mmCIF file of C-alpha atoms and ligand atoms in Angstrom:
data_model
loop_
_atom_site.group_PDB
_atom_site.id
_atom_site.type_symbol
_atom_site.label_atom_id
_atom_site.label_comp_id
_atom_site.label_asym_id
_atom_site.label_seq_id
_atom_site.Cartn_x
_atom_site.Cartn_y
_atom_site.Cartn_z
ATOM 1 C CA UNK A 32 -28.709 24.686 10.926
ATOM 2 C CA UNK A 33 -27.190 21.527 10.233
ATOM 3 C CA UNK A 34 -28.620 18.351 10.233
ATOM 4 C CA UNK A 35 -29.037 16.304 13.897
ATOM 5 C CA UNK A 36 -26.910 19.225 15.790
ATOM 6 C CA UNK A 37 -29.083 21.837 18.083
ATOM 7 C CA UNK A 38 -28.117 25.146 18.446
ATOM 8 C CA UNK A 39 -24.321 26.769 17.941
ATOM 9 C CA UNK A 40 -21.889 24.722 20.260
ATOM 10 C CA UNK A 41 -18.436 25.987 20.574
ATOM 11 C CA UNK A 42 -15.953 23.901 18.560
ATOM 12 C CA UNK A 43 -12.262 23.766 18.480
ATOM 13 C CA UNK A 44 -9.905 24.970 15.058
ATOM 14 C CA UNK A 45 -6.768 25.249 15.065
ATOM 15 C CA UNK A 46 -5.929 26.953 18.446
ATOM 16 C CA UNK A 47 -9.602 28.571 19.098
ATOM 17 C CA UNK A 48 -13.080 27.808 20.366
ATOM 18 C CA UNK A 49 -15.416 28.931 17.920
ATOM 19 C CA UNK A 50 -19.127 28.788 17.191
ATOM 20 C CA UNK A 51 -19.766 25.853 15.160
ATOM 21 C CA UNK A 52 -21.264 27.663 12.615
ATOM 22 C CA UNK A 53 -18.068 29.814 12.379
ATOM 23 C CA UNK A 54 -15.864 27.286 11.612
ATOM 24 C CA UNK A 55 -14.325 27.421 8.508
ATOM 25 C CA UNK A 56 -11.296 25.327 6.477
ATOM 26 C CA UNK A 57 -9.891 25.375 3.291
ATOM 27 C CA UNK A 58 -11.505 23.571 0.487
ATOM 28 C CA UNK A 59 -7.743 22.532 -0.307
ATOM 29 C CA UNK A 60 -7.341 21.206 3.163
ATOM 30 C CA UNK A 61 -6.191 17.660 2.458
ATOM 31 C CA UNK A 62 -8.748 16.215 4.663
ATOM 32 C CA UNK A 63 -11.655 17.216 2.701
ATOM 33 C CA UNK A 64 -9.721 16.942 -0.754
ATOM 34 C CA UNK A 65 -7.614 13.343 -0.218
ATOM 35 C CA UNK A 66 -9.322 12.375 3.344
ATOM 36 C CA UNK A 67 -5.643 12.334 4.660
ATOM 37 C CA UNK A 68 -6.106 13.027 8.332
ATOM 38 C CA UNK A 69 -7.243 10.648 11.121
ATOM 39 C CA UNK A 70 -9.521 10.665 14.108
ATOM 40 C CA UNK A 71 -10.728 9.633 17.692
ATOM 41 C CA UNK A 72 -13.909 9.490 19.503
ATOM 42 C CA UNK A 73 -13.325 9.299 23.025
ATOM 43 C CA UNK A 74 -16.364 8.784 25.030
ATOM 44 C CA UNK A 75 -16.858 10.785 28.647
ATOM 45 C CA UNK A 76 -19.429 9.409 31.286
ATOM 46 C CA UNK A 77 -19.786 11.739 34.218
ATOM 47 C CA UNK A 78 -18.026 14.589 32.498
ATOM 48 C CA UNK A 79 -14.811 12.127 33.028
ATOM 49 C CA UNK A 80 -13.079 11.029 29.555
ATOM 50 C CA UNK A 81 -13.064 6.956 29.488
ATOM 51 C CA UNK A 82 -9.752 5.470 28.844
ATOM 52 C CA UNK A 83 -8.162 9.029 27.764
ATOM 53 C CA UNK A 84 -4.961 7.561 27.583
ATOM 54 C CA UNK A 85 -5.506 4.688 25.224
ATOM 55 C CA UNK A 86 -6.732 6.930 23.078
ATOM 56 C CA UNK A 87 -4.291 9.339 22.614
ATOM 57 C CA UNK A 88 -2.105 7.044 22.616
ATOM 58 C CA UNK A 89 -3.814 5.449 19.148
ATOM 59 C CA UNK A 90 -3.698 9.169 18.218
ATOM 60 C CA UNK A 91 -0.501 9.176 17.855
ATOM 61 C CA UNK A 92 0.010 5.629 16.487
ATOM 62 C CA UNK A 93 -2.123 7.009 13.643
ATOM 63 C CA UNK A 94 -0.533 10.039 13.290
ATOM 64 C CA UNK A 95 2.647 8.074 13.169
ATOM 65 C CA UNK A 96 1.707 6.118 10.391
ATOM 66 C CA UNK A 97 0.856 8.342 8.286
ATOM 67 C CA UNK A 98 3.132 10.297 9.359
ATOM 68 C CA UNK A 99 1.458 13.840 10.279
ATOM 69 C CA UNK A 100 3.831 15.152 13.500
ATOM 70 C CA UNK A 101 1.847 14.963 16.358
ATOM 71 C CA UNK A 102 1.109 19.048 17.236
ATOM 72 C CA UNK A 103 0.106 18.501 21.010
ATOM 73 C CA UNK A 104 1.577 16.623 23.650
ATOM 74 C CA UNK A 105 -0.659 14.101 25.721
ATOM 75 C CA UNK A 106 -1.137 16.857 27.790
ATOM 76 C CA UNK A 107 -2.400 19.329 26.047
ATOM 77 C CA UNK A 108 -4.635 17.183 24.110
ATOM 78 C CA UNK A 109 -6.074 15.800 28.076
ATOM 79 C CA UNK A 110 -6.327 20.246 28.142
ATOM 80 C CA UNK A 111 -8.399 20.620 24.974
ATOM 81 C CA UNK A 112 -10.865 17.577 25.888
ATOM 82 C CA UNK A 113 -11.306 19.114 29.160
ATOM 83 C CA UNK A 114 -12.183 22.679 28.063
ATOM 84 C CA UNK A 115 -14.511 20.838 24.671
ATOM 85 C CA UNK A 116 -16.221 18.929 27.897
ATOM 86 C CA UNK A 117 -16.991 22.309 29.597
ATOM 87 C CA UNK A 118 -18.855 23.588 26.826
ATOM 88 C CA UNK A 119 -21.806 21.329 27.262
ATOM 89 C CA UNK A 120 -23.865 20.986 30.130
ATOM 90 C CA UNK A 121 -24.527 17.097 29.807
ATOM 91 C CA UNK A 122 -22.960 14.855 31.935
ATOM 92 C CA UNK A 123 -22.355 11.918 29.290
ATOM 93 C CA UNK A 124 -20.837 13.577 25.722
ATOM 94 C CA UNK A 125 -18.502 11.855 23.605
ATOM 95 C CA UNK A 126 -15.730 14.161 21.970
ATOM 96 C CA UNK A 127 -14.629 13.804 18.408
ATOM 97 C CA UNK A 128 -11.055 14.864 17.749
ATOM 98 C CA UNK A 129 -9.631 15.225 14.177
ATOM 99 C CA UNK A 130 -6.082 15.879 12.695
ATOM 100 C CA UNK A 131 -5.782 16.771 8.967
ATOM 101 C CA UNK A 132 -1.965 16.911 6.876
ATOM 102 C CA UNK A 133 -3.624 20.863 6.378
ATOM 103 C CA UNK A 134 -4.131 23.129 3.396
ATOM 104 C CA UNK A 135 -2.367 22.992 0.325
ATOM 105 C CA UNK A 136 -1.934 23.001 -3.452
ATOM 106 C CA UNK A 137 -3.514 19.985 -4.560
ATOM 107 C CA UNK A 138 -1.093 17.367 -5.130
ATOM 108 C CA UNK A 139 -1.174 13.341 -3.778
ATOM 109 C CA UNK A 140 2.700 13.920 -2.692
ATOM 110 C CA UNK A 141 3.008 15.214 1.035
ATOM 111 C CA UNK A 142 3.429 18.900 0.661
ATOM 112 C CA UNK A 143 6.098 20.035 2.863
ATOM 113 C CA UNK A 144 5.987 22.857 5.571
ATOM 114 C CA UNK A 145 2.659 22.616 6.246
ATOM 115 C CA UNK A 146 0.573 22.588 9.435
ATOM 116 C CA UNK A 147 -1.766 20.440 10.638
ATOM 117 C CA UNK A 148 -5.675 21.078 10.940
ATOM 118 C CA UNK A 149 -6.478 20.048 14.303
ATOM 119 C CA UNK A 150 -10.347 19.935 14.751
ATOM 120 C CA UNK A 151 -12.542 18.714 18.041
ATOM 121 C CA UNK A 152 -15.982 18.524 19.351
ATOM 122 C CA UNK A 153 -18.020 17.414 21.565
ATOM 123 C CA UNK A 154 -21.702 16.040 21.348
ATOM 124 C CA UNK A 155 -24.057 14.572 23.921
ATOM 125 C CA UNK A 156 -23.839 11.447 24.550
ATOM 126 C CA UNK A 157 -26.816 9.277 24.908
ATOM 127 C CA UNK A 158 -26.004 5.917 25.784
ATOM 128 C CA UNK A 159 -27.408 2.590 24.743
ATOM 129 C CA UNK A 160 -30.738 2.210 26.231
ATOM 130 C CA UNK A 161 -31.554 -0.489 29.036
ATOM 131 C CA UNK A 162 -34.116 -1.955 25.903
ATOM 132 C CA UNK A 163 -31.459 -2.361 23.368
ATOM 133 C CA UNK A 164 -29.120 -3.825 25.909
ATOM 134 C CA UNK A 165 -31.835 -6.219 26.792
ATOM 135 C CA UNK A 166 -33.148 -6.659 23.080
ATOM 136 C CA UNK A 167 -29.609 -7.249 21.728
ATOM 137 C CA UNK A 168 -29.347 -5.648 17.601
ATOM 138 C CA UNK A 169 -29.453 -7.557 14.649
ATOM 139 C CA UNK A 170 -26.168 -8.117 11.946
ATOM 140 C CA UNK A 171 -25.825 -8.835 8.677
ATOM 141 C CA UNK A 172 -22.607 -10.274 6.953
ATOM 142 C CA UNK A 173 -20.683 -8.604 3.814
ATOM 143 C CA UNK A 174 -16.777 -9.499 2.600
ATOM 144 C CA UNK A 175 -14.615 -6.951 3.903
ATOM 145 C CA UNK A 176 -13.871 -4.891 0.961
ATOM 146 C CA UNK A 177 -12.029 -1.967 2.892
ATOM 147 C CA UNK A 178 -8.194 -1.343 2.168
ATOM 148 C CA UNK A 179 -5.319 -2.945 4.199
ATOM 149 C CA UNK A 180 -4.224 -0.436 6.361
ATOM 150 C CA UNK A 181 -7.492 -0.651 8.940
ATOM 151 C CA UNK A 182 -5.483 -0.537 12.026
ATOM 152 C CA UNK A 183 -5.223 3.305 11.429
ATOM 153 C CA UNK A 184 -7.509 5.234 12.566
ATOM 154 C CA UNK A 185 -7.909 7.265 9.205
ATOM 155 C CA UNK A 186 -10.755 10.025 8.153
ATOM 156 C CA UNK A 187 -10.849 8.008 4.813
ATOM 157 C CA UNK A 188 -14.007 5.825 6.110
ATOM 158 C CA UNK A 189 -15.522 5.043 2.478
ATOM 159 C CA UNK A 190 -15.156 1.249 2.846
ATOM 160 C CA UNK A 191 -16.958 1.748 6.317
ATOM 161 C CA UNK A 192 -19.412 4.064 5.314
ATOM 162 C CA UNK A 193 -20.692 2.102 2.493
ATOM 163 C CA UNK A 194 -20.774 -0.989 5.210
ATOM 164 C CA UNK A 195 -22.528 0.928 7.734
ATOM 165 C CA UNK A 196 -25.078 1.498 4.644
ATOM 166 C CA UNK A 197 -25.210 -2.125 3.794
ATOM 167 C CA UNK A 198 -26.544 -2.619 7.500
ATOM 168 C CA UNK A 199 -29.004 0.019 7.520
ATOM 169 C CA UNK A 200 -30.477 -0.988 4.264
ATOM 170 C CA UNK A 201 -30.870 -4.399 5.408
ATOM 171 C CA UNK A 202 -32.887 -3.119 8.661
ATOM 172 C CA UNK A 203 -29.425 -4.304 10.816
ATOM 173 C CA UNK A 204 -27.380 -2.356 13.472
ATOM 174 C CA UNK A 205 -24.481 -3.550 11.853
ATOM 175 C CA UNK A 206 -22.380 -5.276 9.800
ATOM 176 C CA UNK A 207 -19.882 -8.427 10.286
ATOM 177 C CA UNK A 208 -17.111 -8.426 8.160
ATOM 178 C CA UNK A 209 -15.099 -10.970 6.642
ATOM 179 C CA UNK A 210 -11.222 -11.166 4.825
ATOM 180 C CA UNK A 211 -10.577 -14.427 2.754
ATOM 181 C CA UNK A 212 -13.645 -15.940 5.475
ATOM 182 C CA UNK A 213 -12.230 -14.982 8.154
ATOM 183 C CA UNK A 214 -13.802 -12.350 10.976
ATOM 184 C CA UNK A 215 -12.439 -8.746 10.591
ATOM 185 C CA UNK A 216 -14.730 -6.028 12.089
ATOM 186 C CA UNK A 217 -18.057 -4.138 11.793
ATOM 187 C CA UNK A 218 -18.169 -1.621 10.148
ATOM 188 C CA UNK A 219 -17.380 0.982 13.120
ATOM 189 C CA UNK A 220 -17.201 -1.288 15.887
ATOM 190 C CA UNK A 221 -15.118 -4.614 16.927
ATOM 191 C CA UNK A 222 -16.759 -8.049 16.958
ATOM 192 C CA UNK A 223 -16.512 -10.613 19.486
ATOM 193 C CA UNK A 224 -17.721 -14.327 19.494
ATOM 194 C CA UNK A 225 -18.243 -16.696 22.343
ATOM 195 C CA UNK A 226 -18.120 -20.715 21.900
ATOM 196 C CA UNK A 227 -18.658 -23.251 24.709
ATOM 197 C CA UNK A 228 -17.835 -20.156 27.514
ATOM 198 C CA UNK A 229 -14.710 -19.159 25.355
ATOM 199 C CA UNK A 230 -14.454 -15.699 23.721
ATOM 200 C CA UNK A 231 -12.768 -15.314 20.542
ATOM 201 C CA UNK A 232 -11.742 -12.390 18.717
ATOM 202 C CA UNK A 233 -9.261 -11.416 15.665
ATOM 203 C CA UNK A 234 -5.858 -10.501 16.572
ATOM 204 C CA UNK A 235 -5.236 -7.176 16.924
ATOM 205 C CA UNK A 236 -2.819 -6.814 13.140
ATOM 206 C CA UNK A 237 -3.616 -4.404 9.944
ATOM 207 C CA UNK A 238 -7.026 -6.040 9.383
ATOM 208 C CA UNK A 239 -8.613 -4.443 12.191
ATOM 209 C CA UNK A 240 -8.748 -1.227 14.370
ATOM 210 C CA UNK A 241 -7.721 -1.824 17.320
ATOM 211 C CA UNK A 242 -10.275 -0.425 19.257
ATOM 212 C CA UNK A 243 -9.876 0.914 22.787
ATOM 213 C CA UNK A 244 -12.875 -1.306 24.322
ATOM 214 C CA UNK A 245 -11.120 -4.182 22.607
ATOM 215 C CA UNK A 246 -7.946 -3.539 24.711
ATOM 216 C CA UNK A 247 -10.739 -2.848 28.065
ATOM 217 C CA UNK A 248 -12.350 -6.101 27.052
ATOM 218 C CA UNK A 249 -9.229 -8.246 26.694
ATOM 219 C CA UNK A 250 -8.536 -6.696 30.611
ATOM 220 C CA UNK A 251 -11.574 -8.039 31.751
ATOM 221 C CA UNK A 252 -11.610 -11.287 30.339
ATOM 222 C CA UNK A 253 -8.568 -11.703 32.202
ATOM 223 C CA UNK A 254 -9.702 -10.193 35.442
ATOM 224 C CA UNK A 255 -13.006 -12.308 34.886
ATOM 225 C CA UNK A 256 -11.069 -15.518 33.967
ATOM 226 C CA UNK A 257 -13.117 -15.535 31.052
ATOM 227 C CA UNK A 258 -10.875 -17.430 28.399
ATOM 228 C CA UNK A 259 -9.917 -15.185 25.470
ATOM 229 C CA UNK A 260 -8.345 -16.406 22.382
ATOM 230 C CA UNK A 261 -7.168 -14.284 19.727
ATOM 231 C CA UNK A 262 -6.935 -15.873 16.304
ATOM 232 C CA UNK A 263 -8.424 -16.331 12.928
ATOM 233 C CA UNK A 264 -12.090 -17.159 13.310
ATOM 234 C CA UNK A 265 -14.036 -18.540 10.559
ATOM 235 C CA UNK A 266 -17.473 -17.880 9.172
ATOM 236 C CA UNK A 267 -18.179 -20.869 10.185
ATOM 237 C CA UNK A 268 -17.328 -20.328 13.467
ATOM 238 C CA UNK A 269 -19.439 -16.986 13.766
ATOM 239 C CA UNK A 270 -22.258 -18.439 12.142
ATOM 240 C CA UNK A 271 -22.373 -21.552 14.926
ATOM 241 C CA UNK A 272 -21.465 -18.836 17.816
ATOM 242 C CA UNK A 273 -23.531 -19.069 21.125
ATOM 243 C CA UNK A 274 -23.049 -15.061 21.655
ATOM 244 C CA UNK A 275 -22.439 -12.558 19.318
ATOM 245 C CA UNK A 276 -21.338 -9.118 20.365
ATOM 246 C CA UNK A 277 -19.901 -5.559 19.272
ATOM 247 C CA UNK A 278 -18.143 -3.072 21.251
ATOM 248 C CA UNK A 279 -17.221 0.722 20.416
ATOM 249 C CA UNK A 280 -16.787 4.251 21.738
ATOM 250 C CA UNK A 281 -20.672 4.571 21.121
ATOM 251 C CA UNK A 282 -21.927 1.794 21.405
ATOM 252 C CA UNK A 283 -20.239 0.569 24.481
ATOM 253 C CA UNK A 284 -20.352 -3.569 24.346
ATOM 254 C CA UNK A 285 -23.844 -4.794 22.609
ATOM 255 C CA UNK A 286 -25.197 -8.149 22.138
ATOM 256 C CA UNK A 287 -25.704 -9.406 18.746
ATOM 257 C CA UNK A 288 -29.042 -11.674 18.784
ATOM 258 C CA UNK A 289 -29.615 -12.406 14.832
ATOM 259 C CA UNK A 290 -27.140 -12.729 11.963
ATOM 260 C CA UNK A 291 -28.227 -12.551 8.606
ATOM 261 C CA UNK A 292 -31.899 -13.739 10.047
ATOM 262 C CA UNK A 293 -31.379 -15.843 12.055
ATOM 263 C CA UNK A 294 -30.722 -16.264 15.729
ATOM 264 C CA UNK A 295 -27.454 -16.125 17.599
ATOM 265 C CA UNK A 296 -27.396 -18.964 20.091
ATOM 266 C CA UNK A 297 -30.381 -18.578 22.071
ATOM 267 C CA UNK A 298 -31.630 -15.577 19.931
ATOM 268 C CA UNK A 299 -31.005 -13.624 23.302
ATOM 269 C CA UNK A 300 -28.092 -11.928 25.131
ATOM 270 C CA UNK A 301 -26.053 -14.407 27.062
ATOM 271 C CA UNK A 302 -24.293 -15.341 30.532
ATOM 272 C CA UNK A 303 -20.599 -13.927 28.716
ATOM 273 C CA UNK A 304 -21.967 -10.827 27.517
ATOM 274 C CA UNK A 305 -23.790 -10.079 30.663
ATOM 275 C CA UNK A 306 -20.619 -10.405 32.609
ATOM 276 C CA UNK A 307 -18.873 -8.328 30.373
ATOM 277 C CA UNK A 308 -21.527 -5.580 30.499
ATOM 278 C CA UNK A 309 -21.172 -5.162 34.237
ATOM 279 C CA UNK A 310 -17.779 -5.029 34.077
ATOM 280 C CA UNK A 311 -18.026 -1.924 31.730
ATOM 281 C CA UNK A 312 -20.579 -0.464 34.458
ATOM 282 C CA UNK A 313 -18.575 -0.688 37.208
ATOM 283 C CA UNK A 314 -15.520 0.620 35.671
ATOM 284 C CA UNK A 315 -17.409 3.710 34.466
ATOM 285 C CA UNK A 316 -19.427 3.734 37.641
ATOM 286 C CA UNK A 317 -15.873 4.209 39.366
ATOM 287 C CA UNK A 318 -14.739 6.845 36.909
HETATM 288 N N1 PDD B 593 -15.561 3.681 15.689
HETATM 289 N N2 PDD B 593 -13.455 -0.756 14.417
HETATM 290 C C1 PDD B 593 -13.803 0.301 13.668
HETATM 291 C C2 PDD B 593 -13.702 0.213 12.185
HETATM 292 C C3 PDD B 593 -14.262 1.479 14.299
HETATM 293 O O1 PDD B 593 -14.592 2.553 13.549
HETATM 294 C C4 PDD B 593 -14.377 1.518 15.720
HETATM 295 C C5 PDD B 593 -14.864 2.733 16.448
HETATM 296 C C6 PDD B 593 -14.005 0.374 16.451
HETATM 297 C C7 PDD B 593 -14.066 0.328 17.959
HETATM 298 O O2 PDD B 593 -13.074 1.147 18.548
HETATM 299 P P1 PDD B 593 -13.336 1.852 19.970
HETATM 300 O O3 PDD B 593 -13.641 0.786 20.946
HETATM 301 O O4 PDD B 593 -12.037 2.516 20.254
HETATM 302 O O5 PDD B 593 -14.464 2.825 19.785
HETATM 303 C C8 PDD B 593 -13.537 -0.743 15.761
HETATM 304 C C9 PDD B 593 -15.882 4.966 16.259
HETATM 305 C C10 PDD B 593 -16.763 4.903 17.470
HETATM 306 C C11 PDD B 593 -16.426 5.880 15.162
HETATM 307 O O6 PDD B 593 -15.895 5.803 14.075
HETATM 308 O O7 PDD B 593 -17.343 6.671 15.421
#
């Protein structure tokens, strides 16, 4: 038994659905040896993948930079989510897809002529809860120690690991990160900051992932004729925000009511964020 996962579910390895405790790969593969593979979680409401296109299209942006071939088109990656969906009953699940370089002699160098290890699952996904949306979570800031390369989507997730960590420890949901005092990310989720009915966010460049609720939320500040501007923010600017929030795959868009102890703006969720939040609804609502 492992850990947080009932029963056996069926998981996808390299061309076959297999019980997940039947999985196997290589202690050489370079994933578990270098962490040199890269990863999506796409979320599914309804038994409908969210935005399925976005993210395989970041799939292969991170493939691309690294530069691991792609080994499925679009459409047979839509294929393999669909069948991964089919092996769960519950309507909400979020799938986890993973592409390694593969198995070989140790050595940092790409090895050549190898295939990929192509890896998905899917889990059930259980959804922020009315409380917490109402509630809002608490942050805690930290200097963004993590390498430059963040836009990628990569399995090496020390930096963000040890982040997450630095939240937990410090009784937060997350963390707010910053580069040279200026806002980068959480530590698996983007940040957003509203001034004076304005949202503000980092630009989408190597400092951040991009993250696929980022692109939804830029959409719907636009449809909403909220005002968006992307561009450096300060700490200083965070730290006098009147809403605070985070968006991600699993989190879906959360308010952020405390910072480092004390309150965001009115130490509750606000008029942007509620706006926002609807939004999401209806557009999975309509899935
Ligand atoms: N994390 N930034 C980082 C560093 C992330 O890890 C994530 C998502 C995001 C938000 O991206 P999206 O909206 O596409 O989920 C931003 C996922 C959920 C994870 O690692 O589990």
């Amino acid at each position: 038994m492992i850990p947080g996962i009932e029963g056996d579910p069926l998981v996808y390895l390299n061309g076959e659905f297999t019980p997940l405790s039947q999985a196997k790969i290589s202690v050489l593969d370079r994933g578990f040896i270098f962490g040199d593979g890269i990863y999506e979680v796409v979320p599914v409401y309804g038994r409908k993948p969210f935005r399925m296109a976005q993210h395989l299209a970041r799939l292969a942006r991170s493939l691309d930079a690294i530069r691991i071939p792609n080994p499925h088109t679009a459409e047979q990656w839509q294929a393999l989510v669909a069948r991964l969906v089919e092996t769960l009953d519950a309507q909400d699940q979020f799938v986890y897809l993973q592409v390694t370089r593969g198995v070989a002699k140790r050595d940092h160098a790409f090895p050549r002529n190898i295939s990929p290890t192509v890896f998905g699952m899917t889990s059930p996904f259980a959804r922020p809860s009315a409380e917490l949306r109402e509630s809002g979570v608490k942050a805690v800031t930290m200097p963004d120690e993590r390498w430059l390369h963040c836009h990628i989507k990569s399995t090496s997730l020390l930096g963000n690991v040890l982040a997450r960590q630095y939240a937990v420890d410090r009784d937060a949901t997350e963390v707010v990160m910053f580069r040279d005092g200026f806002l980068s990310e959480g530590s698996s989720s983007n940040i957003w900051v509203v001034k004076d009915g304005r949202l503000l966010a980092p630009q989408k460049n190597h400092l951040i992932l991009e993250g696929i609720r980022y692109g939804f939320i830029e959409e719907m500040a636009s449809a909403k004729g909220i005002p968006l501007e992307m561009r450096p923010v300060s700490k200083a600017e965070v730290q006098a925000a009147d809403e605070l929030m985070l968006s991600s795959a699993t989190k879906e868009i959360l308010p952020i009511v405390s910072l480092d102890g004390q309150p965001v703006g009115a130490g509750r969720p606000g008029p942007v964020y509620a706006r926002l939040r609807q939004g999401y609804d209806e557009a999975i609502a309509a899935l």
